[in-house]
Amino acid sequence: MPKKRAQKKAVKLSQPVTTNNISAAVKKRIREAWVADPAAESHMRELGLEFELQVIRMDDIARALSLRNNARIGESLIESLALDYAVMRESGDVFPAPVVSAAPTTSSKLYVTASGNHRTEMERHLDAEYLMAYVITTDNPAAVDTFARSINRKEGERQTSQEAMVHALSLIHISAPTRPRLISYAVFC
């Protein structure tokens, strides 16, 4: 998320709501609460990730797995920040849509948050049932992992150079066919 904490003016999201069993009023509230995130979109495109904006159920997000998504080295969730976001949301502020990917088949949930744990936690505090999210549709775990590790280098609560180096070194374990491009990308971000 950009350094400015939220945006006051909503940008209409053009993608259709794909959850059919929610009322028109709820769909409208969800669309008005989230804005597009050009930085995340650009970063996903740079990594060759395909994505689409969708309305998803909060219960379909694997919270524990999301908090271990390797996006942050130390504390993966700053609770006070999520609570600040909730207060801002109640005041009418809008936020960039979070990014999720498919959860591992071992999980009973559908999604893992790749970027936006604080924003999804904000919605949990507000007892939201649904949220608008970018859903990564590309089946490339290495690229999704690189996205989660490198997006905070560009946005949000920024990583330190030391954290970025730890992330870059951890990418050495990525499979050989994808390693050269992804490692060089992560190191030079």
C-alpha positions as semicolon CSV with decimal commas, in nm:
position;residue;x (nm);y (nm);z (nm)
1;M;0,000;0,000;0,000
2;P;0,136;0,344;-0,082
3;K;0,279;0,554;0,203
4;K;-0,034;0,768;0,209
5;R;-0,258;0,554;0,423
6;A;-0,579;0,551;0,221
7;Q;-0,747;0,723;-0,066
8;K;-1,064;0,925;-0,021
9;K;-1,194;0,914;-0,378
10;A;-1,294;0,571;-0,505
11;V;-1,191;0,457;-0,851
12;K;-1,460;0,231;-0,994
13;L;-1,345;-0,126;-1,034
14;S;-1,440;-0,248;-1,377
15;Q;-1,430;-0,623;-1,320
16;P;-1,760;-0,803;-1,259
17;V;-1,850;-0,939;-0,919
18;T;-1,835;-1,317;-0,951
19;T;-2,008;-1,417;-0,627
20;N;-2,369;-1,463;-0,734
21;N;-2,545;-1,516;-0,403
22;I;-2,499;-1,168;-0,255
23;S;-2,741;-0,879;-0,277
24;A;-2,697;-0,584;-0,512
25;A;-2,656;-0,352;-0,212
26;V;-2,373;-0,562;-0,070
27;K;-2,205;-0,582;-0,412
28;K;-2,225;-0,204;-0,438
29;R;-2,074;-0,155;-0,091
30;I;-1,788;-0,391;-0,173
31;R;-1,712;-0,218;-0,504
32;E;-1,713;0,124;-0,339
33;A;-1,484;0,012;-0,056
34;W;-1,192;-0,097;-0,275
35;V;-0,987;0,072;-0,544
36;A;-0,761;-0,063;-0,813
37;D;-0,392;-0,100;-0,726
38;P;-0,188;-0,008;-1,035
39;A;0,144;-0,082;-0,858
40;A;0,038;-0,439;-0,769
41;E;-0,107;-0,490;-1,118
42;S;0,219;-0,374;-1,277
43;H;0,427;-0,596;-1,048
44;M;0,212;-0,902;-1,125
45;R;0,244;-0,835;-1,499
46;E;0,625;-0,799;-1,464
47;L;0,631;-1,148;-1,312
48;G;0,404;-1,294;-1,581
49;L;0,115;-1,349;-1,341
50;E;-0,240;-1,341;-1,471
51;F;-0,507;-1,210;-1,235
52;E;-0,864;-1,087;-1,213
53;L;-1,061;-0,881;-0,964
54;Q;-1,320;-1,088;-0,784
55;V;-1,542;-1,067;-0,482
56;I;-1,439;-1,347;-0,249
57;R;-1,563;-1,471;0,087
58;M;-1,348;-1,383;0,386
59;D;-1,399;-1,739;0,514
60;D;-1,226;-1,871;0,200
61;I;-0,894;-1,708;0,295
62;A;-0,650;-1,924;0,491
63;R;-0,551;-1,668;0,754
64;A;-0,274;-1,869;0,922
65;L;-0,113;-1,957;0,590
66;S;-0,148;-1,597;0,473
67;L;0,045;-1,472;0,773
68;R;0,326;-1,714;0,683
69;N;0,337;-1,612;0,315
70;N;0,700;-1,497;0,341
71;A;0,609;-1,136;0,263
72;R;0,767;-1,012;0,587
73;I;1,069;-1,142;0,773
74;G;0,971;-1,046;1,128
75;E;0,626;-0,961;1,250
76;S;0,387;-1,059;0,970
77;L;0,092;-0,862;1,107
78;I;0,097;-0,536;1,296
79;E;-0,236;-0,552;1,476
80;S;-0,244;-0,180;1,556
81;L;-0,210;-0,100;1,185
82;A;-0,503;-0,329;1,097
83;L;-0,710;-0,159;1,368
84;D;-0,612;0,186;1,234
85;Y;-0,724;0,073;0,889
86;A;-1,057;-0,043;1,035
87;V;-1,116;0,300;1,188
88;M;-1,029;0,462;0,857
89;R;-1,263;0,224;0,669
90;E;-1,548;0,313;0,905
91;S;-1,476;0,680;0,826
92;G;-1,532;0,609;0,457
93;D;-1,173;0,563;0,338
94;V;-1,111;0,320;0,054
95;F;-0,814;0,089;0,012
96;P;-0,636;-0,090;-0,273
97;A;-0,768;-0,442;-0,325
98;P;-0,548;-0,712;-0,167
99;V;-0,391;-0,989;-0,377
100;V;-0,464;-1,358;-0,317
101;S;-0,355;-1,681;-0,481
102;A;-0,476;-2,039;-0,464
103;A;-0,422;-2,207;-0,128
104;P;-0,227;-2,534;-0,122
105;T;-0,439;-2,842;-0,184
106;T;-0,368;-2,949;0,175
107;S;-0,575;-2,651;0,298
108;S;-0,951;-2,653;0,335
109;K;-0,950;-2,287;0,225
110;L;-0,941;-2,154;-0,131
111;Y;-0,700;-1,859;-0,101
112;V;-0,382;-1,734;0,062
113;T;-0,314;-1,361;0,082
114;A;-0,004;-1,273;-0,121
115;S;-0,025;-0,900;-0,048
116;G;-0,259;-0,718;0,186
117;N;-0,271;-0,908;0,514
118;H;-0,336;-0,583;0,700
119;R;-0,625;-0,498;0,469
120;T;-0,784;-0,841;0,501
121;E;-0,735;-0,827;0,878
122;M;-0,907;-0,487;0,875
123;E;-1,209;-0,654;0,714
124;R;-1,205;-0,928;0,979
125;H;-1,219;-0,661;1,251
126;L;-1,521;-0,512;1,074
127;D;-1,690;-0,854;1,045
128;A;-1,700;-0,830;0,667
129;E;-1,824;-1,138;0,491
130;Y;-1,680;-1,050;0,149
131;L;-1,402;-0,843;0,000
132;M;-1,278;-0,746;-0,345
133;A;-0,939;-0,898;-0,424
134;Y;-0,704;-0,958;-0,711
135;V;-0,706;-1,335;-0,759
136;I;-0,388;-1,465;-0,921
137;T;-0,497;-1,724;-1,176
138;T;-0,150;-1,831;-1,294
139;D;-0,034;-2,166;-1,156
140;N;0,328;-2,070;-1,090
141;P;0,414;-2,101;-0,720
142;A;0,766;-1,963;-0,773
143;A;0,637;-1,642;-0,933
144;V;0,364;-1,603;-0,667
145;D;0,628;-1,650;-0,396
146;T;0,851;-1,390;-0,563
147;F;0,556;-1,150;-0,579
148;A;0,480;-1,191;-0,208
149;R;0,846;-1,148;-0,115
150;S;0,913;-0,846;-0,337
151;I;0,592;-0,636;-0,334
152;N;0,675;-0,490;0,007
153;R;1,002;-0,366;-0,138
154;K;0,794;-0,132;-0,352
155;E;0,479;-0,071;-0,147
156;G;0,341;-0,071;0,205
157;E;0,553;-0,095;0,518
158;R;0,884;-0,116;0,335
159;Q;1,140;-0,388;0,384
160;T;1,488;-0,303;0,495
161;S;1,779;-0,385;0,264
162;Q;1,870;-0,673;0,497
163;E;1,517;-0,821;0,471
164;A;1,529;-0,787;0,092
165;M;1,860;-0,974;0,085
166;V;1,717;-1,256;0,300
167;H;1,425;-1,283;0,057
168;A;1,658;-1,283;-0,244
169;L;1,877;-1,554;-0,095
170;S;1,574;-1,769;-0,011
171;L;1,482;-1,774;-0,380
172;I;1,785;-1,992;-0,449
173;H;1,562;-2,286;-0,356
174;I;1,331;-2,217;-0,651
175;S;1,334;-2,479;-0,925
176;A;1,611;-2,446;-1,184
177;P;1,400;-2,349;-1,491
178;T;1,260;-2,036;-1,324
179;R;1,547;-1,950;-1,094
180;P;1,767;-1,718;-1,308
181;R;1,496;-1,472;-1,408
182;L;1,320;-1,461;-1,072
183;I;1,633;-1,435;-0,860
184;S;1,778;-1,156;-1,068
185;Y;1,441;-0,980;-1,058
186;A;1,415;-1,005;-0,677
187;V;1,772;-0,897;-0,615
188;F;1,747;-0,585;-0,828
189;C;1,406;-0,466;-0,704
